[in-house]
mmCIF file of C-alpha atoms in Angstrom:
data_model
loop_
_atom_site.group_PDB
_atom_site.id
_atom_site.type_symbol
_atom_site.label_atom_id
_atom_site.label_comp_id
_atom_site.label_asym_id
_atom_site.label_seq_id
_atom_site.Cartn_x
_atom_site.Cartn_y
_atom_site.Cartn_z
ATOM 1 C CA UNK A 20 0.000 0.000 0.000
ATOM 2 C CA UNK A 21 1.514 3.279 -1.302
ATOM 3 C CA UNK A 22 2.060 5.793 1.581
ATOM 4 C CA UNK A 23 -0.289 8.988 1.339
ATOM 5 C CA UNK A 24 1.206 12.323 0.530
ATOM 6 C CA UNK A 25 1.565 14.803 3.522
ATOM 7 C CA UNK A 26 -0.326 17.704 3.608
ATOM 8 C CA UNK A 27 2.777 19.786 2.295
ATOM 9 C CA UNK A 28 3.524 17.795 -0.490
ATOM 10 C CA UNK A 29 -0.502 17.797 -1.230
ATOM 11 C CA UNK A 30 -0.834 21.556 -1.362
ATOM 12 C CA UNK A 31 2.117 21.631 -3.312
ATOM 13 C CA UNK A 32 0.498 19.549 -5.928
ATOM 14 C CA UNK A 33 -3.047 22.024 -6.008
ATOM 15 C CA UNK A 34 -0.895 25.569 -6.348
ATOM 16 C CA UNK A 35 -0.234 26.996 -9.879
ATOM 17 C CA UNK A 36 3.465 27.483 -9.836
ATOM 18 C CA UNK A 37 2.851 30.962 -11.837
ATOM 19 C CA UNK A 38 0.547 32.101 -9.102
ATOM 20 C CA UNK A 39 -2.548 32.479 -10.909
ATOM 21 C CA UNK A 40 -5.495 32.973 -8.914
ATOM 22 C CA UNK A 41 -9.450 32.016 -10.171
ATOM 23 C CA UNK A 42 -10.004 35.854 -11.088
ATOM 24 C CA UNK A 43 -6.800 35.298 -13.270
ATOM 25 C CA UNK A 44 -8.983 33.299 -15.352
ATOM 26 C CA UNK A 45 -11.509 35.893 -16.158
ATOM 27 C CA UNK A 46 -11.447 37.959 -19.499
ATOM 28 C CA UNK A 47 -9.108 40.462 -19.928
ATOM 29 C CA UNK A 48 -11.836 43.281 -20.054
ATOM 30 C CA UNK A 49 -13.497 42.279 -16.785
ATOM 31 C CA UNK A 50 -10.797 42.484 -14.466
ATOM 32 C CA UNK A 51 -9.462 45.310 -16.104
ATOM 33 C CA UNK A 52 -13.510 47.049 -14.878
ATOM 34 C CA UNK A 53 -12.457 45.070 -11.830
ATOM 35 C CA UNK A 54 -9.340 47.056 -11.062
ATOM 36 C CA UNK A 55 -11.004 49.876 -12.599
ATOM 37 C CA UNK A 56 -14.130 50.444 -11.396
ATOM 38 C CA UNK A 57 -14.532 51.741 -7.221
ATOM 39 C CA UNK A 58 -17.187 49.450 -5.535
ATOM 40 C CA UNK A 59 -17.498 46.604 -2.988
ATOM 41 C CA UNK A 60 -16.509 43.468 -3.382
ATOM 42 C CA UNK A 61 -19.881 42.363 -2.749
ATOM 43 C CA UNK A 62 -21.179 44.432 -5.691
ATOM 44 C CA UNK A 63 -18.218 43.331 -7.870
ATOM 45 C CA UNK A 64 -19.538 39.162 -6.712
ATOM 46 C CA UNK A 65 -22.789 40.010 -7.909
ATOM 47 C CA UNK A 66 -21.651 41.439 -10.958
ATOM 48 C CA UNK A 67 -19.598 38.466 -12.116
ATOM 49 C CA UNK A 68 -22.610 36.237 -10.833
ATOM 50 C CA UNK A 69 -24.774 37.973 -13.312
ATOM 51 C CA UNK A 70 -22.387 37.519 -16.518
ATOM 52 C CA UNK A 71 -22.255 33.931 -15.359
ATOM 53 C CA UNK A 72 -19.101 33.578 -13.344
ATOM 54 C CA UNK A 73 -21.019 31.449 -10.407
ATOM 55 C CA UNK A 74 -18.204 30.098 -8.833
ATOM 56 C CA UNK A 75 -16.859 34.207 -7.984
ATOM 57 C CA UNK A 76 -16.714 34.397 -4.141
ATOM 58 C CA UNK A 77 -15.744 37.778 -2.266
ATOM 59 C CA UNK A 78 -12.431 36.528 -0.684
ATOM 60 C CA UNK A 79 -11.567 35.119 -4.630
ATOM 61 C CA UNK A 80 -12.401 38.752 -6.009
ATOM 62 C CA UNK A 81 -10.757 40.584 -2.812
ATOM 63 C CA UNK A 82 -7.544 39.017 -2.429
ATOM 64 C CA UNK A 83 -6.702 38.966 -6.581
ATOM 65 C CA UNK A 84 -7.972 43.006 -6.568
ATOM 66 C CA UNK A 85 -5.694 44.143 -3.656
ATOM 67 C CA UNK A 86 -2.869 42.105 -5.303
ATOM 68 C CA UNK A 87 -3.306 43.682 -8.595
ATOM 69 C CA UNK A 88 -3.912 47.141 -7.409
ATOM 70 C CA UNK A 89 -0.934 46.859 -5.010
ATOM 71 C CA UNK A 90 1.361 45.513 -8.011
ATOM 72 C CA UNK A 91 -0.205 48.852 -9.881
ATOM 73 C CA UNK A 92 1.061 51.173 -7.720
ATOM 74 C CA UNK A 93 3.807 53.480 -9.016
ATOM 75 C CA UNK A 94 7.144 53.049 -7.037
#
């Protein structure tokens, strides 16, 4: 019987070594609106729930959109 992985080398396995994240995914011209565009991340859900993207979660929209904005920031 083959020895499970540990939890370490399992999460290893699930990341994307590029560091893409689920909003990576989206179109180009909605998460440029999504860096764009000042509202909450519960509006910004419910927007990508209503062109379709059901599986858009607020900690999925709010962590990629303070990443992006962050690596956007002059200096």
């Amino acid at each position: 019987m083959a020895k499970p992985p540990t939890l370490a080398d399992f999460v290893a396995a699930q990341v994307d070594p590029r560091g893409r994240s689920w909003c990576d995914t989206l179109p180009e011209d909605v998460r440029q609106q999504l860096i764009e565009v000042e509202c909450s991340v519960a509006v910004a859900v419910r927007w990508l729930k209503g062109l379709g993207f059901d599986e858009a979660t607020n900690s999925k929209v709010d962590n990629w959109r303070r990443r992006e904005r962050s690596d956007r920031r002059p200096g």
